[in-house]
Amino acid sequence: MWRYLAEAGAVFAKDMRTELRTRVAFNALGLFAITTLAAVSYTIGPYRIAEADRPYLLSALLWIVIFFAAMAGLDRSFVKEEDSHTAALLRLSARPLVVWGGKLLFNVVVLDLLMVILVPLYVVLMGFEVRSITGLVWILLAGGYTLAVTTTIVAAIIARASSRGALFSVLSLPLLLPLLIFVIQGTRAVAEGSAGGVISALRAVISLGGVMTLVSIVLFPAVWNE
Amino acid sequence: MSSRRPFAEILKWILFVWIGVIIWAAFFYAPAAAGFKGQSSRIVFFHVPVAWVATLAFLVSCVASIRYLKTRSVADDIRAEVASSLGLLFAVLATVTGSIFARIMWGSYWNWDPRETSITFLLLIYAAYFALRAAVADPERRASLAAVYSILAFVTVPFLVFVVPRIYWSLHPDTIINAQAKIKMGSHMFEVLMGSLVGFSGLFVWLYTVACRIETIRRRRQQEVL
């Protein structure tokens, strides 16, 4: 187990080093999120939504910004291996599950970094009232993980496809729609201060994340060795 | 062809008569349910079976995909593709029949009810499956990547069919398997519904076997041309 974690950590560290060299994923996710936030904040702002609609609409907008930003860069982890012809070498030097673990860790860290910057900005610019910060943190962590685990396996699939184009968004978004419903429901419950709503949404998100993790562990070798 | 498969021919005629009897029974044997506008409740005898067949088809696609990843047999890839296309067709039929019912009962073809939302997501997921198939040129790689995506897609089905409609308040009438595990349906209606489920499942089996044979011939021809 420790050996597996150390090897996955090495893949993660390699990805982080190459990412810091080029900053393609960081720039894509960060700029997309900030630009979308600026557009949403400018066109809607904190006062154009009726008080009763605020928890639901602001929760939905927050997750739409996060989801579309994720679509802009989370496929990089696998696509860059194919583009730079390093995938074959990685296949020789690491077991499939080690690669999957390292790439998943990379996507989770990138997404969490994005949320650390984006969410406070969103709260300030949109006047989003959060009644339970702990609840919001749990929803963001669980939602972020499930988003990362789903996009990691889809990124592995599209990296092996001949024409990638918009395929990452086309394949990821439908699979992520149930998650989008659960996290919006959970964030709305956070804004309304409903602990029951947060727990119910967290259960659904964690279940989906757990199932996606197990299925990815079983299926990833078939995609990676193809 | 018919002389070589007499048993299949007999089954086909039994199915034809069975479906005919079900159509007659849906209009003349089962009474219209109380609490619904006019004769609108009779659509249940067609809407529920097509929704059931769509789910069954997606299950068959998932099972065939798992088998493909184990055996790498082209026949399993054909089974998965055909089952997904039939699932998509029956999901469209479920959406259309549901929309007709929604127009009569609630005055609008589309209300973004949780069940309408779930079926839309399912349509998008399986449309993405075909987008993936179209994006991969190599037949073997196409088959294995599509198999992985089909399994991932089926993982979301329980969340869309069972979890999402129970998280949101729904206009949709109680399902046959409801939260109280009680059948709220008259005996004549229940008999016709069960008969219809059997009939539509038989129709799916017939369409599935015919479509698998056609697809096998099409691929063989394609190989001969190449």
Tab-separated table of C-alpha atoms in Angstrom, chain B residues 11 15 19 23 47-48 73-74 88 93 103 106 113 121 128 139-140 167 169 174-175 180 195 215 224 226:
chain	number	residue	atom	x	y	z
B	11	LEU	CA	-42.237	-16.934	-31.379
B	15	LEU	CA	-45.259	-11.825	-29.996
B	19	ILE	CA	-48.816	-7.098	-28.561
B	23	ILE	CA	-53.192	-2.885	-27.302
B	47	HIS	CA	-44.952	4.534	-21.275
B	48	VAL	CA	-43.825	2.286	-18.390
B	73	SER	CA	-14.965	-10.760	-29.160
B	74	VAL	CA	-16.419	-8.601	-31.954
B	88	LEU	CA	-31.613	5.248	-26.957
B	93	LEU	CA	-40.169	6.800	-26.938
B	103	ARG	CA	-49.386	17.960	-21.723
B	106	TRP	CA	-50.161	19.458	-16.353
B	113	ASP	CA	-39.726	17.393	-13.578
B	121	PHE	CA	-29.554	13.044	-18.977
B	128	ALA	CA	-22.162	10.749	-26.002
B	139	PRO	CA	-12.154	-0.710	-34.664
B	140	GLU	CA	-10.522	-2.556	-31.743
B	167	ILE	CA	-34.192	14.155	-3.883
B	169	TRP	CA	-40.204	16.995	-5.405
B	174	ASP	CA	-46.097	7.234	-7.912
B	175	THR	CA	-43.998	4.585	-9.621
B	180	GLN	CA	-44.057	2.351	0.441
B	195	GLY	CA	-48.653	-8.241	-19.954
B	215	GLU	CA	-24.789	-5.294	-37.809
B	224	GLU	CA	-14.609	-7.465	-47.387
B	226	LEU	CA	-11.481	-3.030	-47.090
